Amino acid sequence: GGTIALSGRLSHQKLVLTDVNLGLKAQKIKITSDKLFTVKVDSVNLAYVLKRKDRYLLSGAVGFGNSKLTKNFDFQSILPWANSVKQVNTSLPPIASQTDLDVKVIGGDSLWVDNNIARIRMSADLGVIGSGARPNLAGQMVIQEGYLIYLDRRFTVQQGQLYFADPNKLNPD
């Protein structure tokens, strides 16, 4: 459900982009995957523009509505993965490292983790910064209420805050 509108222009000369000015607007988008997640996006307003010869900027805002992570976790299934180390393919298209990010992510107070290990309601006021090749977060997430299950014990969460202040890497406080 919802609406999505894309507008703008792309110009090139011999397959090299010489001008980019794209806009994306969306409202009331709902994406659901049974037993995994439900994401409601209230609004999206993004722009992708050419800043100078080979630098692009993706900027704007995304506002989330009532969204839930509902995937149950089976720790036994994680163990084989955690015991092996694999080389990750890090080759990305050049445009990823040429694109700077400045996107505001607003999560109201209805972001949920609701599964076998937690039931937590959060809000988010984040910025996605960095580049397409090395994205990062800035801002904060606040836990409003909830509980965690750890070693068959239930712990009530009265409050919690995650601060993303390191502009160079994902390193929350």
PDB file of N, CA and C in Angstrom, residues 3-4 29 48 59 76 95 105 110 125 128 147 156 160 167 169:
ATOM      1  N   THR A   3       1.810   5.386  -1.617  1.00  0.00           N
ATOM      2  CA  THR A   3       2.131   6.041  -2.883  1.00  0.00           C
ATOM      3  C   THR A   3       3.618   6.359  -2.943  1.00  0.00           C
ATOM      4  N   ILE A   4       4.160   6.266  -4.144  1.00  0.00           N
ATOM      5  CA  ILE A   4       5.562   6.582  -4.392  1.00  0.00           C
ATOM      6  C   ILE A   4       5.623   7.428  -5.655  1.00  0.00           C
ATOM      7  N   ILE A  29       3.663   3.791   3.289  1.00  0.00           N
ATOM      8  CA  ILE A  29       4.152   2.533   2.734  1.00  0.00           C
ATOM      9  C   ILE A  29       4.193   1.497   3.867  1.00  0.00           C
ATOM     10  N   TYR A  48      18.505  13.230  -4.673  1.00  0.00           N
ATOM     11  CA  TYR A  48      19.819  12.740  -5.080  1.00  0.00           C
ATOM     12  C   TYR A  48      20.322  13.682  -6.159  1.00  0.00           C
ATOM     13  N   SER A  59      20.111  13.259   0.235  1.00  0.00           N
ATOM     14  CA  SER A  59      19.684  13.964   1.441  1.00  0.00           C
ATOM     15  C   SER A  59      18.174  13.915   1.565  1.00  0.00           C
ATOM     16  N   GLN A  76      21.220 -21.287  18.941  1.00  0.00           N
ATOM     17  CA  GLN A  76      21.921 -22.448  18.397  1.00  0.00           C
ATOM     18  C   GLN A  76      22.255 -22.260  16.917  1.00  0.00           C
ATOM     19  N   ILE A  95      30.124   4.624  -7.652  1.00  0.00           N
ATOM     20  CA  ILE A  95      29.161   5.655  -7.252  1.00  0.00           C
ATOM     21  C   ILE A  95      28.863   5.584  -5.753  1.00  0.00           C
ATOM     22  N   VAL A 105      16.423  10.258   9.889  1.00  0.00           N
ATOM     23  CA  VAL A 105      15.525   9.133  10.137  1.00  0.00           C
ATOM     24  C   VAL A 105      14.792   9.403  11.439  1.00  0.00           C
ATOM     25  N   SER A 110       7.145   4.575  18.191  1.00  0.00           N
ATOM     26  CA  SER A 110       6.457   3.304  17.964  1.00  0.00           C
ATOM     27  C   SER A 110       7.292   2.336  17.121  1.00  0.00           C
ATOM     28  N   ASP A 125      15.810   9.231  16.524  1.00  0.00           N
ATOM     29  CA  ASP A 125      16.086  10.525  15.920  1.00  0.00           C
ATOM     30  C   ASP A 125      17.529  10.432  15.425  1.00  0.00           C
ATOM     31  N   VAL A 128      21.624   9.482   8.913  1.00  0.00           N
ATOM     32  CA  VAL A 128      22.493   8.569   8.176  1.00  0.00           C
ATOM     33  C   VAL A 128      23.498   9.455   7.456  1.00  0.00           C
ATOM     34  N   TYR A 147      10.845  -5.055  28.155  1.00  0.00           N
ATOM     35  CA  TYR A 147      11.558  -6.044  28.939  1.00  0.00           C
ATOM     36  C   TYR A 147      12.441  -6.883  28.026  1.00  0.00           C
ATOM     37  N   THR A 156      12.944  -5.961  33.420  1.00  0.00           N
ATOM     38  CA  THR A 156      12.179  -4.797  32.987  1.00  0.00           C
ATOM     39  C   THR A 156      13.138  -3.676  32.633  1.00  0.00           C
ATOM     40  N   GLY A 160      16.348   3.592  28.484  1.00  0.00           N
ATOM     41  CA  GLY A 160      17.599   3.288  27.817  1.00  0.00           C
ATOM     42  C   GLY A 160      17.838   4.280  26.701  1.00  0.00           C
ATOM     43  N   PRO A 167      31.594  10.254  14.380  1.00  0.00           N
ATOM     44  CA  PRO A 167      31.317  10.488  12.952  1.00  0.00           C
ATOM     45  C   PRO A 167      32.093   9.539  12.021  1.00  0.00           C
ATOM     46  N   LYS A 169      32.844   6.003  12.718  1.00  0.00           N
ATOM     47  CA  LYS A 169      32.470   4.588  12.724  1.00  0.00           C
ATOM     48  C   LYS A 169      31.246   4.395  13.602  1.00  0.00           C
TER      49      LYS A 169
END
